[in-house]
Short mmCIF file of N, CA and C in Angstrom, two decimals:
data_model
loop_
_atom_site.label_atom_id
_atom_site.label_comp_id
_atom_site.label_asym_id
_atom_site.label_seq_id
_atom_site.Cartn_x
_atom_site.Cartn_y
_atom_site.Cartn_z
N UNK A 3 -24.99 -23.34 7.84
CA UNK A 3 -25.96 -24.37 7.53
C UNK A 3 -25.34 -25.48 6.72
N UNK A 4 -24.43 -25.11 5.80
CA UNK A 4 -23.78 -26.11 4.96
C UNK A 4 -22.90 -27.03 5.81
N UNK A 5 -22.20 -26.47 6.79
CA UNK A 5 -21.26 -27.24 7.60
C UNK A 5 -21.93 -27.93 8.79
N UNK A 6 -23.18 -27.60 9.10
CA UNK A 6 -23.84 -28.15 10.28
C UNK A 6 -23.87 -29.66 10.25
N UNK A 7 -24.10 -30.26 9.09
CA UNK A 7 -24.18 -31.72 9.04
C UNK A 7 -22.83 -32.38 9.31
N UNK A 8 -21.72 -31.65 9.12
CA UNK A 8 -20.39 -32.19 9.38
C UNK A 8 -19.90 -31.86 10.80
N UNK A 9 -20.55 -30.95 11.47
CA UNK A 9 -20.12 -30.50 12.79
C UNK A 9 -20.52 -31.47 13.89
N UNK A 10 -21.43 -32.35 13.61
CA UNK A 10 -21.86 -33.31 14.62
C UNK A 10 -22.75 -32.68 15.68
N UNK A 11 -23.42 -31.63 15.37
CA UNK A 11 -24.30 -30.96 16.31
C UNK A 11 -24.60 -29.56 15.83
N UNK A 12 -25.30 -28.82 16.65
CA UNK A 12 -25.66 -27.45 16.22
C UNK A 12 -24.43 -26.54 16.19
N UNK A 13 -24.45 -25.58 15.29
CA UNK A 13 -23.37 -24.61 15.18
C UNK A 13 -23.49 -23.59 16.30
N UNK A 14 -22.36 -23.03 16.77
CA UNK A 14 -22.44 -21.98 17.80
C UNK A 14 -23.11 -20.74 17.23
N UNK A 15 -23.76 -20.03 18.12
CA UNK A 15 -24.43 -18.81 17.71
C UNK A 15 -23.41 -17.70 17.47
N UNK A 16 -23.73 -16.81 16.55
CA UNK A 16 -22.87 -15.66 16.28
C UNK A 16 -22.96 -14.72 17.47
N UNK A 17 -21.82 -14.28 18.01
CA UNK A 17 -21.88 -13.38 19.17
C UNK A 17 -22.49 -12.04 18.79
N UNK A 18 -23.07 -11.36 19.77
CA UNK A 18 -23.66 -10.06 19.47
C UNK A 18 -22.58 -9.03 19.11
N UNK A 19 -22.99 -8.02 18.38
CA UNK A 19 -22.06 -6.94 18.00
C UNK A 19 -21.61 -6.20 19.26
N UNK A 20 -20.36 -5.71 19.26
CA UNK A 20 -19.89 -4.96 20.44
C UNK A 20 -20.65 -3.64 20.57
N UNK A 21 -20.69 -3.11 21.77
CA UNK A 21 -21.39 -1.83 21.95
C UNK A 21 -20.64 -0.70 21.24
N UNK A 22 -21.39 0.33 20.90
CA UNK A 22 -20.81 1.50 20.23
C UNK A 22 -19.80 2.17 21.17
N UNK A 23 -18.76 2.73 20.59
CA UNK A 23 -17.70 3.35 21.39
C UNK A 23 -18.09 4.71 21.93
N UNK A 24 -19.06 5.34 21.39
CA UNK A 24 -19.46 6.66 21.85
C UNK A 24 -19.54 7.62 20.68
N UNK A 25 -19.95 8.81 20.99
CA UNK A 25 -20.11 9.82 19.95
C UNK A 25 -18.74 10.34 19.50
N UNK A 26 -18.63 10.70 18.24
CA UNK A 26 -17.36 11.29 17.78
C UNK A 26 -17.05 12.56 18.56
N UNK A 27 -15.78 12.80 18.78
CA UNK A 27 -15.35 13.98 19.52
C UNK A 27 -14.51 14.87 18.62
N UNK A 28 -14.56 16.14 18.86
CA UNK A 28 -13.76 17.09 18.11
C UNK A 28 -12.56 17.48 18.96
N UNK A 29 -11.39 17.48 18.35
CA UNK A 29 -10.16 17.82 19.05
C UNK A 29 -9.58 19.06 18.40
N UNK A 30 -9.20 20.02 19.22
CA UNK A 30 -8.61 21.24 18.70
C UNK A 30 -7.16 21.29 19.14
N UNK A 31 -6.26 21.32 18.19
CA UNK A 31 -4.84 21.42 18.50
C UNK A 31 -4.49 22.88 18.74
N UNK A 32 -3.86 23.15 19.86
CA UNK A 32 -3.54 24.53 20.20
C UNK A 32 -2.07 24.86 20.02
N UNK A 33 -1.28 23.88 19.71
CA UNK A 33 0.14 24.13 19.52
C UNK A 33 0.77 23.03 18.71
N UNK A 34 1.99 23.27 18.30
CA UNK A 34 2.73 22.25 17.57
C UNK A 34 4.21 22.48 17.80
N UNK A 35 4.97 21.47 17.48
CA UNK A 35 6.42 21.57 17.63
C UNK A 35 7.07 20.91 16.43
N UNK A 36 8.18 21.44 16.01
CA UNK A 36 8.92 20.82 14.92
C UNK A 36 9.60 19.56 15.44
N UNK A 37 9.95 18.66 14.55
CA UNK A 37 10.64 17.45 14.95
C UNK A 37 11.97 17.81 15.60
N UNK A 38 12.63 18.85 15.10
CA UNK A 38 13.88 19.31 15.72
C UNK A 38 13.67 19.65 17.19
N UNK A 39 12.58 20.38 17.49
CA UNK A 39 12.30 20.78 18.86
C UNK A 39 12.01 19.57 19.75
N UNK A 40 11.26 18.60 19.21
CA UNK A 40 10.96 17.39 19.98
C UNK A 40 12.25 16.60 20.23
N UNK A 41 13.11 16.52 19.22
CA UNK A 41 14.38 15.81 19.38
C UNK A 41 15.24 16.50 20.44
N UNK A 42 15.28 17.83 20.44
CA UNK A 42 16.05 18.56 21.44
C UNK A 42 15.50 18.32 22.85
N UNK A 43 14.17 18.29 22.98
CA UNK A 43 13.55 18.17 24.29
C UNK A 43 13.55 16.74 24.82
N UNK A 44 13.35 15.75 23.96
CA UNK A 44 13.14 14.38 24.42
C UNK A 44 14.15 13.37 23.88
N UNK A 45 15.06 13.80 23.00
CA UNK A 45 16.01 12.87 22.39
C UNK A 45 17.17 12.51 23.29
N UNK A 46 17.90 11.51 22.86
CA UNK A 46 19.08 11.08 23.58
C UNK A 46 20.24 12.02 23.31
N UNK A 47 21.39 11.73 23.87
CA UNK A 47 22.56 12.60 23.66
C UNK A 47 23.07 12.47 22.22
N UNK A 48 23.65 13.57 21.72
CA UNK A 48 24.25 13.53 20.39
C UNK A 48 25.62 12.87 20.50
N UNK A 49 25.92 11.99 19.55
CA UNK A 49 27.21 11.34 19.52
C UNK A 49 27.93 11.70 18.23
N UNK A 50 29.23 11.74 18.28
CA UNK A 50 30.06 11.97 17.09
C UNK A 50 30.86 10.71 16.87
N UNK A 51 30.92 10.30 15.60
CA UNK A 51 31.57 9.03 15.27
C UNK A 51 32.14 9.11 13.86
N UNK A 52 33.19 8.38 13.58
CA UNK A 52 33.71 8.37 12.21
C UNK A 52 32.70 7.80 11.22
N UNK A 53 31.89 6.84 11.67
CA UNK A 53 30.87 6.23 10.81
C UNK A 53 29.51 6.35 11.49
N UNK A 54 28.42 6.26 10.73
CA UNK A 54 27.10 6.39 11.36
C UNK A 54 26.83 5.26 12.35
N UNK A 55 26.47 5.59 13.59
CA UNK A 55 26.10 4.54 14.54
C UNK A 55 24.73 3.98 14.20
N UNK A 56 24.50 2.72 14.54
CA UNK A 56 23.20 2.10 14.30
C UNK A 56 22.21 2.54 15.37
N UNK A 57 20.95 2.23 15.13
CA UNK A 57 19.92 2.51 16.12
C UNK A 57 20.27 1.83 17.44
N UNK A 58 20.74 0.59 17.36
CA UNK A 58 21.06 -0.17 18.57
C UNK A 58 22.18 0.49 19.36
N UNK A 59 23.18 1.04 18.68
CA UNK A 59 24.28 1.72 19.37
C UNK A 59 23.80 3.00 20.05
N UNK A 60 22.71 3.57 19.55
CA UNK A 60 22.13 4.78 20.15
C UNK A 60 21.00 4.46 21.12
N UNK A 61 20.75 3.16 21.38
CA UNK A 61 19.69 2.70 22.26
C UNK A 61 18.31 3.17 21.80
N UNK A 62 18.07 3.04 20.49
CA UNK A 62 16.76 3.37 19.92
C UNK A 62 16.22 2.09 19.30
N UNK A 63 15.21 1.49 19.94
CA UNK A 63 14.63 0.29 19.35
C UNK A 63 13.48 0.62 18.41
N UNK A 64 12.69 1.64 18.74
CA UNK A 64 11.63 2.15 17.87
C UNK A 64 11.76 3.66 17.87
N UNK A 65 11.75 4.27 16.70
CA UNK A 65 11.84 5.72 16.66
C UNK A 65 12.55 6.21 15.43
N UNK A 66 13.31 7.29 15.61
CA UNK A 66 14.05 7.85 14.48
C UNK A 66 15.38 8.40 14.96
N UNK A 67 16.28 8.54 14.00
CA UNK A 67 17.62 9.06 14.29
C UNK A 67 17.94 10.13 13.26
N UNK A 68 18.49 11.26 13.76
CA UNK A 68 18.98 12.31 12.87
C UNK A 68 20.49 12.14 12.73
N UNK A 69 20.94 11.86 11.51
CA UNK A 69 22.36 11.80 11.19
C UNK A 69 22.73 13.12 10.52
N UNK A 70 23.82 13.73 10.93
CA UNK A 70 24.29 14.98 10.33
C UNK A 70 25.75 14.81 9.95
N UNK A 71 26.08 15.26 8.74
CA UNK A 71 27.45 15.15 8.25
C UNK A 71 27.71 16.34 7.33
N UNK A 72 28.97 16.71 7.22
CA UNK A 72 29.35 17.81 6.34
C UNK A 72 30.06 17.24 5.12
N UNK A 73 29.59 17.65 3.94
CA UNK A 73 30.29 17.31 2.69
C UNK A 73 31.36 18.38 2.52
N UNK A 74 32.65 17.99 2.49
CA UNK A 74 33.72 18.99 2.39
C UNK A 74 33.66 19.71 1.04
N UNK A 75 34.26 20.86 1.02
CA UNK A 75 34.23 21.61 -0.24
C UNK A 75 35.23 22.73 -0.21
N UNK A 76 35.30 23.46 -1.27
CA UNK A 76 34.39 23.40 -2.42
C UNK A 76 34.60 22.13 -3.23
N UNK A 77 33.50 21.63 -3.75
CA UNK A 77 33.52 20.39 -4.50
C UNK A 77 32.36 20.42 -5.49
N UNK A 78 32.55 19.82 -6.64
CA UNK A 78 31.50 19.80 -7.65
C UNK A 78 30.35 18.90 -7.20
N UNK A 79 29.16 19.06 -7.77
CA UNK A 79 28.02 18.22 -7.40
C UNK A 79 28.28 16.76 -7.77
N UNK A 80 28.16 15.89 -6.77
CA UNK A 80 28.39 14.45 -6.96
C UNK A 80 27.28 13.69 -6.23
N UNK A 81 27.05 12.42 -6.60
CA UNK A 81 25.99 11.64 -5.95
C UNK A 81 26.25 11.40 -4.47
N UNK A 82 25.18 11.42 -3.68
CA UNK A 82 25.24 11.10 -2.25
C UNK A 82 24.53 9.77 -2.05
N UNK A 83 25.19 8.84 -1.36
CA UNK A 83 24.70 7.49 -1.20
C UNK A 83 24.75 7.09 0.27
N UNK A 84 23.64 6.51 0.77
CA UNK A 84 23.59 5.96 2.13
C UNK A 84 23.68 4.44 2.00
N UNK A 85 24.86 3.89 2.22
CA UNK A 85 25.06 2.44 2.08
C UNK A 85 24.47 1.71 3.28
N UNK A 86 23.81 0.60 3.02
CA UNK A 86 23.25 -0.20 4.11
C UNK A 86 22.12 0.50 4.84
N UNK A 87 21.36 1.33 4.13
CA UNK A 87 20.24 2.04 4.77
C UNK A 87 19.14 1.05 5.11
N UNK A 88 18.69 1.09 6.34
CA UNK A 88 17.57 0.25 6.77
C UNK A 88 16.35 1.15 6.93
N UNK A 89 15.37 0.90 6.13
CA UNK A 89 14.07 1.55 6.16
C UNK A 89 14.02 2.83 5.34
N UNK A 90 13.83 3.99 5.96
CA UNK A 90 13.50 5.21 5.22
C UNK A 90 14.28 6.40 5.77
N UNK A 91 14.82 7.23 4.87
CA UNK A 91 15.55 8.43 5.29
C UNK A 91 15.04 9.63 4.50
N UNK A 92 14.70 10.69 5.20
CA UNK A 92 14.36 11.97 4.57
C UNK A 92 15.63 12.82 4.65
N UNK A 93 16.09 13.33 3.51
CA UNK A 93 17.38 14.01 3.43
C UNK A 93 17.18 15.51 3.24
N UNK A 94 17.96 16.28 4.02
CA UNK A 94 17.98 17.74 3.89
C UNK A 94 19.41 18.16 3.59
N UNK A 95 19.57 19.04 2.61
CA UNK A 95 20.88 19.58 2.27
C UNK A 95 20.81 21.09 2.53
N UNK A 96 21.65 21.56 3.44
CA UNK A 96 21.65 22.96 3.86
C UNK A 96 20.25 23.44 4.24
N UNK A 97 19.52 22.59 4.95
CA UNK A 97 18.20 22.96 5.46
C UNK A 97 17.05 22.78 4.49
N UNK A 98 17.32 22.44 3.24
CA UNK A 98 16.27 22.26 2.24
C UNK A 98 16.06 20.77 1.99
N UNK A 99 14.80 20.37 1.91
CA UNK A 99 14.51 18.95 1.64
C UNK A 99 15.03 18.57 0.26
N UNK A 100 15.84 17.49 0.23
CA UNK A 100 16.47 17.08 -1.02
C UNK A 100 15.94 15.76 -1.55
N UNK A 101 15.21 14.99 -0.74
CA UNK A 101 14.67 13.74 -1.23
C UNK A 101 14.46 12.72 -0.13
N UNK A 102 13.96 11.56 -0.54
CA UNK A 102 13.70 10.45 0.36
C UNK A 102 14.47 9.25 -0.16
N UNK A 103 15.20 8.59 0.74
CA UNK A 103 15.97 7.40 0.39
C UNK A 103 15.34 6.18 1.04
N UNK A 104 15.46 5.03 0.37
CA UNK A 104 14.98 3.76 0.91
C UNK A 104 16.07 2.71 0.69
N UNK A 105 15.82 1.50 1.19
CA UNK A 105 16.78 0.42 0.96
C UNK A 105 16.96 0.16 -0.53
N UNK A 106 15.88 0.27 -1.29
CA UNK A 106 15.93 0.00 -2.72
C UNK A 106 16.51 1.18 -3.50
N UNK A 107 16.33 2.39 -3.01
CA UNK A 107 16.82 3.62 -3.66
C UNK A 107 17.67 4.41 -2.67
N UNK A 108 18.93 3.98 -2.40
CA UNK A 108 19.74 4.62 -1.36
C UNK A 108 20.52 5.84 -1.84
N UNK A 109 20.33 6.28 -3.09
CA UNK A 109 21.10 7.41 -3.62
C UNK A 109 20.15 8.55 -3.96
N UNK A 110 20.56 9.78 -3.58
CA UNK A 110 19.77 10.96 -3.93
C UNK A 110 19.71 11.14 -5.44
N UNK A 111 18.56 11.58 -5.92
CA UNK A 111 18.41 11.79 -7.36
C UNK A 111 19.25 12.97 -7.84
N UNK A 112 19.32 14.03 -7.03
CA UNK A 112 20.11 15.21 -7.39
C UNK A 112 21.47 15.15 -6.70
N UNK A 113 22.55 15.43 -7.42
CA UNK A 113 23.88 15.43 -6.79
C UNK A 113 24.01 16.56 -5.77
N UNK A 114 24.96 16.39 -4.86
CA UNK A 114 25.20 17.36 -3.79
C UNK A 114 26.58 17.97 -3.99
N UNK A 115 26.64 19.30 -3.98
CA UNK A 115 27.92 20.01 -4.10
C UNK A 115 28.45 20.30 -2.71
N UNK A 116 29.77 20.31 -2.57
CA UNK A 116 30.38 20.64 -1.29
C UNK A 116 30.69 22.13 -1.27
N UNK A 117 30.74 22.68 -0.25
CA UNK A 117 30.60 22.52 1.16
C UNK A 117 29.10 22.54 1.49
N UNK A 118 28.60 21.46 2.13
CA UNK A 118 27.18 21.37 2.44
C UNK A 118 26.98 20.62 3.74
N UNK A 119 25.93 21.01 4.46
CA UNK A 119 25.53 20.30 5.67
C UNK A 119 24.38 19.40 5.28
N UNK A 120 24.53 18.11 5.52
CA UNK A 120 23.52 17.13 5.14
C UNK A 120 22.95 16.49 6.40
N UNK A 121 21.63 16.45 6.48
CA UNK A 121 20.93 15.75 7.57
C UNK A 121 20.09 14.64 6.97
N UNK A 122 20.17 13.48 7.57
CA UNK A 122 19.34 12.34 7.17
C UNK A 122 18.51 11.94 8.38
N UNK A 123 17.21 12.05 8.29
CA UNK A 123 16.30 11.64 9.35
C UNK A 123 15.83 10.24 9.00
N UNK A 124 16.36 9.25 9.71
CA UNK A 124 16.07 7.84 9.41
C UNK A 124 15.01 7.33 10.37
N UNK A 125 13.96 6.76 9.80
CA UNK A 125 12.84 6.23 10.57
C UNK A 125 12.84 4.72 10.52
N UNK A 126 12.66 4.10 11.67
CA UNK A 126 12.54 2.64 11.73
C UNK A 126 11.09 2.28 11.43
N UNK A 127 10.88 1.48 10.39
CA UNK A 127 9.52 1.10 10.00
C UNK A 127 9.11 -0.26 10.55
N UNK A 128 9.83 -0.77 11.52
CA UNK A 128 9.52 -2.05 12.12
C UNK A 128 10.70 -3.00 12.00
N UNK A 129 10.53 -4.16 12.56
CA UNK A 129 11.61 -5.14 12.56
C UNK A 129 11.10 -6.48 12.05
N UNK A 130 12.01 -7.24 11.48
CA UNK A 130 11.71 -8.59 11.02
C UNK A 130 11.93 -9.54 12.19
N UNK A 131 10.96 -10.42 12.45
CA UNK A 131 11.11 -11.33 13.59
C UNK A 131 11.23 -12.79 13.17
N UNK A 132 11.60 -13.03 11.91
CA UNK A 132 11.82 -14.39 11.44
C UNK A 132 12.74 -14.35 10.23
N UNK A 133 13.34 -15.48 9.91
CA UNK A 133 14.13 -15.61 8.68
C UNK A 133 15.51 -15.00 8.77
N UNK A 134 16.19 -14.89 7.61
CA UNK A 134 17.59 -14.45 7.61
C UNK A 134 17.80 -13.00 8.01
N UNK A 135 16.77 -12.15 7.94
CA UNK A 135 16.94 -10.74 8.32
C UNK A 135 16.58 -10.48 9.78
N UNK A 136 16.30 -11.51 10.52
CA UNK A 136 15.96 -11.37 11.93
C UNK A 136 17.17 -10.82 12.69
N UNK A 137 16.92 -9.82 13.51
CA UNK A 137 17.98 -9.26 14.35
C UNK A 137 18.93 -8.32 13.63
N UNK A 138 18.65 -7.92 12.39
CA UNK A 138 19.57 -7.02 11.70
C UNK A 138 19.50 -5.62 12.29
N UNK A 139 20.61 -4.90 12.27
CA UNK A 139 20.63 -3.55 12.83
C UNK A 139 19.83 -2.57 11.97
N UNK A 140 19.39 -1.49 12.59
CA UNK A 140 18.64 -0.44 11.91
C UNK A 140 19.52 0.80 11.76
N UNK A 141 19.14 1.68 10.86
CA UNK A 141 19.86 2.93 10.62
C UNK A 141 20.66 2.86 9.34
N UNK A 142 21.80 3.53 9.33
CA UNK A 142 22.72 3.50 8.19
C UNK A 142 23.87 2.59 8.61
N UNK A 143 23.92 1.41 8.02
CA UNK A 143 24.87 0.40 8.48
C UNK A 143 26.13 0.30 7.63
N UNK A 144 26.17 0.98 6.48
CA UNK A 144 27.32 0.84 5.59
C UNK A 144 28.06 2.14 5.31
N UNK A 145 27.66 3.23 5.91
CA UNK A 145 28.36 4.50 5.74
C UNK A 145 27.69 5.42 4.73
N UNK A 146 28.17 6.67 4.72
CA UNK A 146 27.69 7.69 3.79
C UNK A 146 28.79 7.99 2.79
N UNK A 147 28.45 8.00 1.51
CA UNK A 147 29.44 8.26 0.47
C UNK A 147 29.03 9.47 -0.37
N UNK A 148 30.02 10.29 -0.70
CA UNK A 148 29.88 11.36 -1.68
C UNK A 148 30.74 10.93 -2.86
N UNK A 149 30.05 10.45 -3.93
CA UNK A 149 30.71 9.76 -5.04
C UNK A 149 31.41 8.53 -4.48
N UNK A 150 32.73 8.44 -4.51
CA UNK A 150 33.42 7.25 -4.00
C UNK A 150 34.07 7.50 -2.64
N UNK A 151 33.96 8.70 -2.11
CA UNK A 151 34.60 9.03 -0.83
C UNK A 151 33.61 8.86 0.32
N UNK A 152 34.02 8.09 1.32
CA UNK A 152 33.20 7.97 2.53
C UNK A 152 33.31 9.25 3.33
N UNK A 153 32.17 9.70 3.86
CA UNK A 153 32.13 10.90 4.69
C UNK A 153 32.27 10.49 6.15
N UNK A 154 33.16 11.15 6.86
CA UNK A 154 33.42 10.83 8.26
C UNK A 154 32.97 11.99 9.14
N UNK A 155 33.02 11.80 10.44
CA UNK A 155 32.59 12.84 11.37
C UNK A 155 31.08 12.95 11.42
N UNK A 156 30.41 11.81 11.49
CA UNK A 156 28.95 11.78 11.52
C UNK A 156 28.47 12.04 12.94
N UNK A 157 27.53 12.96 13.07
CA UNK A 157 26.89 13.23 14.35
C UNK A 157 25.49 12.60 14.30
N UNK A 158 25.10 11.95 15.36
CA UNK A 158 23.81 11.27 15.38
C UNK A 158 23.12 11.50 16.71
N UNK A 159 21.80 11.60 16.64
CA UNK A 159 21.00 11.75 17.86
C UNK A 159 19.69 11.01 17.64
N UNK A 160 19.32 10.16 18.59
CA UNK A 160 18.13 9.34 18.45
C UNK A 160 16.97 9.83 19.29
N UNK A 161 15.77 9.49 18.83
CA UNK A 161 14.54 9.79 19.55
C UNK A 161 13.74 8.49 19.64
N UNK A 162 13.64 7.96 20.84
CA UNK A 162 12.84 6.74 21.07
C UNK A 162 11.37 7.13 21.09
N UNK A 163 10.53 6.32 20.47
CA UNK A 163 9.09 6.61 20.49
C UNK A 163 8.54 6.58 21.91
N UNK A 164 9.06 5.72 22.76
CA UNK A 164 8.55 5.68 24.12
C UNK A 164 8.99 6.89 24.94
N UNK A 165 9.86 7.75 24.40
CA UNK A 165 10.23 8.99 25.09
C UNK A 165 9.05 9.94 25.16
N UNK A 166 8.09 9.77 24.25
CA UNK A 166 6.92 10.63 24.25
C UNK A 166 5.86 10.16 25.24
N UNK A 167 5.97 8.93 25.75
CA UNK A 167 4.98 8.39 26.68
C UNK A 167 4.90 9.21 27.96
N UNK A 168 6.02 9.75 28.41
CA UNK A 168 6.06 10.45 29.69
C UNK A 168 5.71 11.93 29.57
N UNK A 169 5.46 12.40 28.35
CA UNK A 169 5.18 13.83 28.15
C UNK A 169 3.70 14.08 28.42
N UNK A 170 3.41 14.95 29.36
CA UNK A 170 2.01 15.29 29.64
C UNK A 170 1.52 16.17 28.50
N UNK A 171 0.29 15.95 28.10
CA UNK A 171 -0.32 16.76 27.06
C UNK A 171 0.20 16.45 25.67
N UNK A 172 0.84 15.29 25.49
CA UNK A 172 1.39 14.98 24.17
C UNK A 172 0.28 14.82 23.15
N UNK A 173 -0.95 14.49 23.62
CA UNK A 173 -2.05 14.36 22.67
C UNK A 173 -2.43 15.71 22.08
N UNK A 174 -2.00 16.80 22.68
CA UNK A 174 -2.27 18.13 22.14
C UNK A 174 -1.10 18.65 21.32
N UNK A 175 -0.12 17.80 21.09
CA UNK A 175 1.09 18.22 20.38
C UNK A 175 1.07 17.64 18.98
N UNK A 176 1.09 18.48 17.97
CA UNK A 176 1.14 18.01 16.59
C UNK A 176 2.56 18.18 16.10
N UNK A 177 3.19 17.11 15.72
CA UNK A 177 4.56 17.17 15.22
C UNK A 177 4.51 17.23 13.72
N UNK A 178 5.14 18.25 13.16
CA UNK A 178 5.11 18.38 11.70
C UNK A 178 6.39 17.88 11.11
#
């Protein structure tokens, strides 16, 4: 009403509300699979490399990558650092969850002693489509360090989100 005098005519009518989508439905999950099992069934091939490959090198545009590396030992507990980490990594040391790393916090809070098997599950949280960070690679782009030593022999395997599109019954699959 306030803007009508400036509009030069009558204001358009408010459109009607959309129809209701239907009654709520109950869904019962009858099974689940671990992320490891989904990666084994639907993931790309595992690659071995001296340094961590990026998402782009693994042909993963949206999804996650499991990086696995061995900290040599015996060795005293020292900080573990993921240099150039893009987005988010959940870290497991010898099968136990050890923490979550981000671009702002790329070092584990607790030091890691060698000999240990370390897995980093890195998730892509989206991409920047403007400005100086446009087109930057995803994953671990600067290497893995145990104190000042770079860790080599990184194994990586990617899981594209669109790999789940072709799975029948995926709506009944709960990934934990």
